[in-house]
Short mmCIF file of C-alpha atoms in Angstrom, two decimals:
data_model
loop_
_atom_site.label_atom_id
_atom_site.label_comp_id
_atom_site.label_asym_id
_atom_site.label_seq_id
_atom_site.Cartn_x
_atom_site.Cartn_y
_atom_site.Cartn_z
CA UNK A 183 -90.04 -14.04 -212.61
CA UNK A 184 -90.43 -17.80 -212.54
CA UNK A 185 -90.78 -19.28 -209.32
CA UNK A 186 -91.93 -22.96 -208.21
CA UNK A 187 -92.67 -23.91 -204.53
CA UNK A 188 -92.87 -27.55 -204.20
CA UNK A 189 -93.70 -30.04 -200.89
CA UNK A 190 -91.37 -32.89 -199.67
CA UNK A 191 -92.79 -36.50 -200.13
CA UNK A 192 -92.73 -37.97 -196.72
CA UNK A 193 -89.21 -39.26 -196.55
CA UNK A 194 -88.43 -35.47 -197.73
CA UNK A 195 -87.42 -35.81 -201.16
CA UNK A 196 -88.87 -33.53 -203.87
CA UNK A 197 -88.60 -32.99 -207.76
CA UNK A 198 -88.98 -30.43 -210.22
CA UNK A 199 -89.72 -31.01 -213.74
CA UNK A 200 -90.37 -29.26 -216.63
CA UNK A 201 -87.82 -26.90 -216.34
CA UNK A 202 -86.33 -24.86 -219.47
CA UNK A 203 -82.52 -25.14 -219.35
CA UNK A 204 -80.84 -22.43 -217.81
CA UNK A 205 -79.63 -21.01 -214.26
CA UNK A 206 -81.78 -21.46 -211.12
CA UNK A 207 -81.18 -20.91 -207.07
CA UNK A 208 -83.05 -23.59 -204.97
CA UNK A 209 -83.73 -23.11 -201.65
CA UNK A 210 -85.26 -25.46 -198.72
CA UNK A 211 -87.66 -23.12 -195.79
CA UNK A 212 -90.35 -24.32 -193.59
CA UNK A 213 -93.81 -22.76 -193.16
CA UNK A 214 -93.74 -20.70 -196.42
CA UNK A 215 -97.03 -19.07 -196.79
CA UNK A 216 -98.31 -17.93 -200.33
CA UNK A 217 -98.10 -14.42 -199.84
CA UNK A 218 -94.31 -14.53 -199.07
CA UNK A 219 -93.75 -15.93 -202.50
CA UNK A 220 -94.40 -12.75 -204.21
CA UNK A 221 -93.02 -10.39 -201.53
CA UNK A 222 -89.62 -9.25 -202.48
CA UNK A 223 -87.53 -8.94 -199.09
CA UNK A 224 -88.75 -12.43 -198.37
CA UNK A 225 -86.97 -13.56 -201.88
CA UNK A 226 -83.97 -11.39 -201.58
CA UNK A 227 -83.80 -13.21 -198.17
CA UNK A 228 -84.37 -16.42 -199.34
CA UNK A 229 -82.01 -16.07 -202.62
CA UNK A 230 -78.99 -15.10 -200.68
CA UNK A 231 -78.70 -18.60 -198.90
CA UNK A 232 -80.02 -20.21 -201.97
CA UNK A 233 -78.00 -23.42 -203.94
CA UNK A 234 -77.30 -22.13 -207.76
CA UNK A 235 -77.41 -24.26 -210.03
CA UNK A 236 -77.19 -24.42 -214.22
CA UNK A 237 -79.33 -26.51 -216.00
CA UNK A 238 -77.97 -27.99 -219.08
CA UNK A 239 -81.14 -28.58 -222.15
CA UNK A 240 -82.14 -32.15 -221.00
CA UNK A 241 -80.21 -32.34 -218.08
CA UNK A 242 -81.40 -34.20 -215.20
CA UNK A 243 -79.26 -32.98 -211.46
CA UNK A 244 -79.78 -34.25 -208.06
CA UNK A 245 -79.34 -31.96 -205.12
CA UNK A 246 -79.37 -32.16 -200.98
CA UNK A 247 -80.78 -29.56 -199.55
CA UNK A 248 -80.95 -29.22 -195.89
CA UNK A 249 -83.40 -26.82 -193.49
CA UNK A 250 -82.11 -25.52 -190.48
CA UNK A 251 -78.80 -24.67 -189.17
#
């Protein structure tokens, strides 16, 4: 399972590189603690509301993501 948590820069954007090309679900959540990261009703959870996206070799995508209702 590959999974990256990554923190907002102050004016709340974030990036991810280094990704391999292929499909991914990206999801925004507040106070994450370590621990939930590998517990699995947290992820099921989390993957359900999650934005998929495919990644394309080389491909560079922008994305809004928004916490909260």
């Amino acid at each position: 399972r590959r999974i990256r948590s990554v923190a907002p820069a102050t004016d709340g954007s974030f990036s991810v590189t280094g990704l391999p090309a292929g499909s991914y679900a990206i999801a925004a959540a507040e106070d994450v603690e370590t621990a939930d990261l590998g517990d699995p009703s947290f992820l099921s959870e989390l993957l359900a509301r999650a934005y998929k996206v495919t990644l394309a070799d080389g491909e560079k995508l922008t994305r809004d993501l928004r916490v909260g209702g």
